[in-house]
Structure formats: structure tokens, C-alpha cells
Amino acid sequence: MNLNRRAVLQLSAATAALGFAGVAARAQAIDELIIAYNVNLPSWDPTTGPSAVNPTIQGIYQSVFDQFILQQPDLKPAPGLLTEWGWNDDKTKISMTVRDGVTWHDGSAFTAEDVAWSLTRAADEKTGNPIQFIWSTLANIKADGNKVTADVARFEPTIFKWMYFLTGYVLPKAYFEKVGPEGFEAAPIGTGPYMVDKFERNAFVRLKANANYWGGKPEFDLVTIKFVTDAAARVAEVESGNSHVTLEVPYE
């Protein structure tokens, strides 16, 4: 399949900015999108450690995991795993409504318990969340039906903005507690548009489209991300046709 230079650049921009679910529709002729990525993926937990605040890695995380709230291309928020959110009148509590009909990649049901657990975990300084000082402004986080409520321990006017920014991801409570951090690194699951099909650390990850994604089936059936940290090697990947797109192309 031939892609002209303009199409490649547009693919690259869309891939970097929106994750792999938002690439231009005319590229559907590609059975498997192959990307030469400029950084390695140190961890599959999008809420802990340095990788959680690395902007370049967010495109990978957003392909596998969903955030509490979506961010649109114009940077405005939109319903994600939360369909409604807000404070009470005196801003001493927040309440959130959780989307129905969502499943994790293992087929289990996504629930408000996952949201409450993810927020509680993010607020716990022992988990190593780099934005813990923001999440800890919430306390007594509880799930009831499809609602989640929390007390405002310290008023943080940007709390909902963080829910569609760095570390603002929802993880699977029951699965994570069952397999533990090491098991999650070996076989991560989310609710996102792509599922992890195969992963070789420092080499590549192959993502498979989530046909049951609540936001609609993504553009590509398969996406392979090669971790190619050398700039010249990334250029060679594209020039040779071994990869369709890359990031951080050097200019002379």
C-alpha cells in the first residue's frame, strides 16, 4: 500500500495527538498500522512512576485505557467513563455518574467500584502516583450503584481537569487485586479501544482492536508499535517501508 508524504505526515500527527483510535478514516486500507515510536514503554501502569507523566507515552496509554473524562481535540472535556460530574453547592462534595454497558478487555463488567478504587488508589501516597497531591484532595470516595461520591478534603478547582490529564486513568479493581502489580505488567487490561495482543519489553507491542469498545470500533484492526529510540533508525524504518509512521523526525 502506498501513502504519499502528506498522508504520512497527517497520520503521524493524528497518531501522536489522539492515540491510535483517531487516525484519518482514509487510512483504513492499512490492515496493520506500524509505528516506529521514539521512546520505550517502562510500565503498563499509567498512574505511577515517571512514565505516567511522560507526554509521549500517553498515546499508548490512551489506546489501552480510558480516562475518567475524555478530552476533545479542541481540549474541551466530554463524557468518558464518567457521563456526569460536579460539586455540590458549597463545594464540600463531588458526585460522578458512571457509564453503563462498558466492559474490561477480559469481558468483565466495568462498574462504579472501579472508579472509586482508582481514585482512592491515586490518592494514596504509597502507590507512587506523581500527581498524588491532587488526588488526595478527595476523601471518603464511595460507589453506590452507578454513582461515585467523595468528600472534598481540600478544595482543588482543577480536580476534574486532572481526570482527563496525566494519571487520570481508570484501572480494573478486581483484576488488579487478583494479579497484583507484576501480573498487571505481564497482562494489562483496560476498557480502551485497543487490547494488548503481544508485548516484548524494549522491542514492540502489538495492539488489537477492541470490537466491543463503547466508543465504537477503532480505525485499525492491528497496531504494532516498535520502540526505536534512535532517530536515524526511525527514519530508516519509514524509508524502508518497515514502519508507516514515526515520531520526532530530526530536521537538518
Coordinates of C-alpha atoms in Angstrom, one line a residue, residues 26-187:
R26 CA -9.0 7.1 4.6
A27 CA -6.1 5.1 6.1
Q28 CA -8.4 2.2 6.7
A29 CA -6.8 0.4 3.8
I30 CA -3.9 -0.4 6.1
D31 CA -4.5 -3.8 7.7
E32 CA -1.9 -3.2 10.3
L33 CA -0.5 0.2 11.2
I34 CA 3.1 0.0 12.2
I35 CA 4.6 2.9 14.1
A36 CA 8.3 3.5 15.0
Y37 CA 8.0 5.0 18.4
N38 CA 10.7 7.3 19.8
V39 CA 10.6 6.1 23.4
N40 CA 10.3 2.8 25.3
L41 CA 7.4 1.9 27.5
P42 CA 8.7 1.4 31.0
S43 CA 5.4 0.4 32.7
W44 CA 1.9 -0.6 31.8
D45 CA 0.5 1.3 34.9
P46 CA -0.5 4.7 33.6
T47 CA -0.8 6.1 37.1
T48 CA 2.5 5.5 38.8
G49 CA 6.2 6.3 38.2
P50 CA 7.9 8.7 35.7
S51 CA 6.2 7.2 32.6
A52 CA 2.8 8.3 34.0
V53 CA 3.8 11.9 33.4
N54 CA 5.7 11.4 30.1
P55 CA 3.5 13.1 27.5
T56 CA 4.9 11.0 24.6
I57 CA 3.7 7.7 26.2
Q58 CA 0.1 9.0 26.8
G59 CA -0.9 8.0 23.2
I60 CA -0.1 4.4 24.1
Y61 CA -1.9 4.5 27.4
Q62 CA -5.0 6.2 25.9
S63 CA -5.2 3.4 23.3
V64 CA -5.5 0.7 26.0
F65 CA -7.0 2.5 29.0
D66 CA -9.8 5.1 29.3
Q67 CA -9.7 8.2 31.4
F68 CA -12.4 9.3 33.7
I69 CA -13.3 12.1 31.3
L70 CA -12.5 12.5 27.6
Q71 CA -10.6 15.4 26.2
Q72 CA -11.7 16.5 22.7
P73 CA -9.3 17.8 20.0
D74 CA -10.3 21.4 21.0
L75 CA -9.1 20.5 24.5
K76 CA -12.7 20.7 26.0
P77 CA -13.9 17.9 28.2
A78 CA -16.5 15.3 27.1
P79 CA -18.2 12.3 28.7
G80 CA -15.9 9.3 29.0
L81 CA -16.2 6.6 31.6
L82 CA -17.9 9.4 33.6
T83 CA -21.0 10.8 31.9
E84 CA -21.7 13.5 34.6
W85 CA -19.6 15.1 37.2
G86 CA -19.6 18.2 39.5
W87 CA -19.6 19.7 43.0
N88 CA -22.5 20.3 45.4
D89 CA -23.5 23.9 46.1
D90 CA -20.9 24.6 48.8
K91 CA -18.2 22.5 47.1
T92 CA -17.8 20.2 50.0
K93 CA -18.6 17.1 48.0
I94 CA -18.3 15.9 44.4
S95 CA -20.5 13.4 42.6
M96 CA -20.0 11.4 39.4
T97 CA -22.2 9.2 37.2
V98 CA -20.5 6.2 35.7
R99 CA -21.2 5.0 32.1
D100 CA -23.3 1.8 31.8
G101 CA -22.6 -1.1 29.4
V102 CA -18.8 -0.9 29.4
T103 CA -16.6 -4.0 29.7
W104 CA -13.0 -4.6 30.5
H105 CA -10.8 -6.4 27.9
D106 CA -11.3 -9.7 29.8
G107 CA -15.1 -9.4 29.3
S108 CA -15.9 -8.4 32.9
A109 CA -18.2 -5.5 33.7
F110 CA -16.8 -2.1 34.4
T111 CA -18.5 -0.6 37.5
A112 CA -18.5 2.4 39.8
E113 CA -16.3 0.3 42.1
D114 CA -13.5 0.6 39.6
V115 CA -13.8 4.4 39.5
A116 CA -13.9 4.7 43.3
W117 CA -11.0 2.3 43.7
S118 CA -8.9 4.0 41.1
L119 CA -9.4 7.4 42.7
T120 CA -8.7 6.0 46.2
R121 CA -5.5 4.3 44.9
A122 CA -4.3 7.5 43.2
A123 CA -4.8 9.5 46.4
D124 CA -2.6 7.0 48.4
E125 CA 1.0 8.2 48.5
K126 CA 2.2 4.6 48.8
T127 CA 1.2 3.9 45.2
G128 CA 3.7 6.4 43.8
N129 CA 1.3 8.5 41.8
P130 CA 3.2 11.6 40.7
I131 CA 0.0 13.7 41.0
Q132 CA -1.0 12.2 44.4
F133 CA -1.1 15.7 45.9
I134 CA -4.1 16.5 43.6
W135 CA -6.0 13.2 44.1
S136 CA -5.5 13.4 47.8
T137 CA -7.8 16.5 47.9
L138 CA -10.6 13.9 47.8
A139 CA -11.6 11.7 50.7
N140 CA -14.2 9.0 51.6
I141 CA -14.6 8.0 48.0
K142 CA -17.6 5.7 47.7
A143 CA -19.5 3.8 45.0
D144 CA -23.3 3.3 45.1
G145 CA -24.9 1.8 42.0
N146 CA -23.7 3.9 39.1
K147 CA -22.8 6.8 41.3
V148 CA -19.5 7.8 42.9
T149 CA -19.2 10.4 45.6
A150 CA -16.3 11.9 47.6
D151 CA -15.8 14.5 50.2
V152 CA -13.6 17.5 49.4
A153 CA -10.8 17.3 51.9
R154 CA -9.1 20.4 50.3
F155 CA -10.8 22.3 47.5
E156 CA -9.0 21.9 44.2
P157 CA -10.7 23.8 41.4
T158 CA -8.9 21.8 38.7
I159 CA -9.7 18.3 40.0
F160 CA -12.0 17.4 37.1
K161 CA -9.4 18.7 34.6
W162 CA -6.9 16.2 36.0
M163 CA -9.4 13.5 35.3
Y164 CA -8.6 13.9 31.6
F165 CA -4.9 14.7 32.0
L166 CA -1.9 12.9 33.4
T167 CA -2.6 9.8 35.6
G168 CA -6.3 10.3 35.2
Y169 CA -6.9 6.7 34.1
V170 CA -9.4 4.1 35.5
L171 CA -7.9 0.6 36.2
P172 CA -9.7 -2.7 36.9
K173 CA -10.1 -3.1 40.6
A174 CA -10.9 -6.9 40.8
Y175 CA -8.4 -7.9 38.1
F176 CA -5.6 -5.7 39.6
E177 CA -6.2 -7.1 43.1
K178 CA -6.2 -10.6 41.7
V179 CA -3.0 -10.5 39.7
G180 CA -1.1 -7.8 41.5
P181 CA 1.3 -5.2 40.0
E182 CA 3.6 -7.8 38.4
G183 CA 0.7 -9.7 36.9
F184 CA -0.8 -6.5 35.6
E185 CA 2.6 -5.6 33.9
A186 CA 2.6 -9.1 32.3
A187 CA -1.0 -8.9 31.0

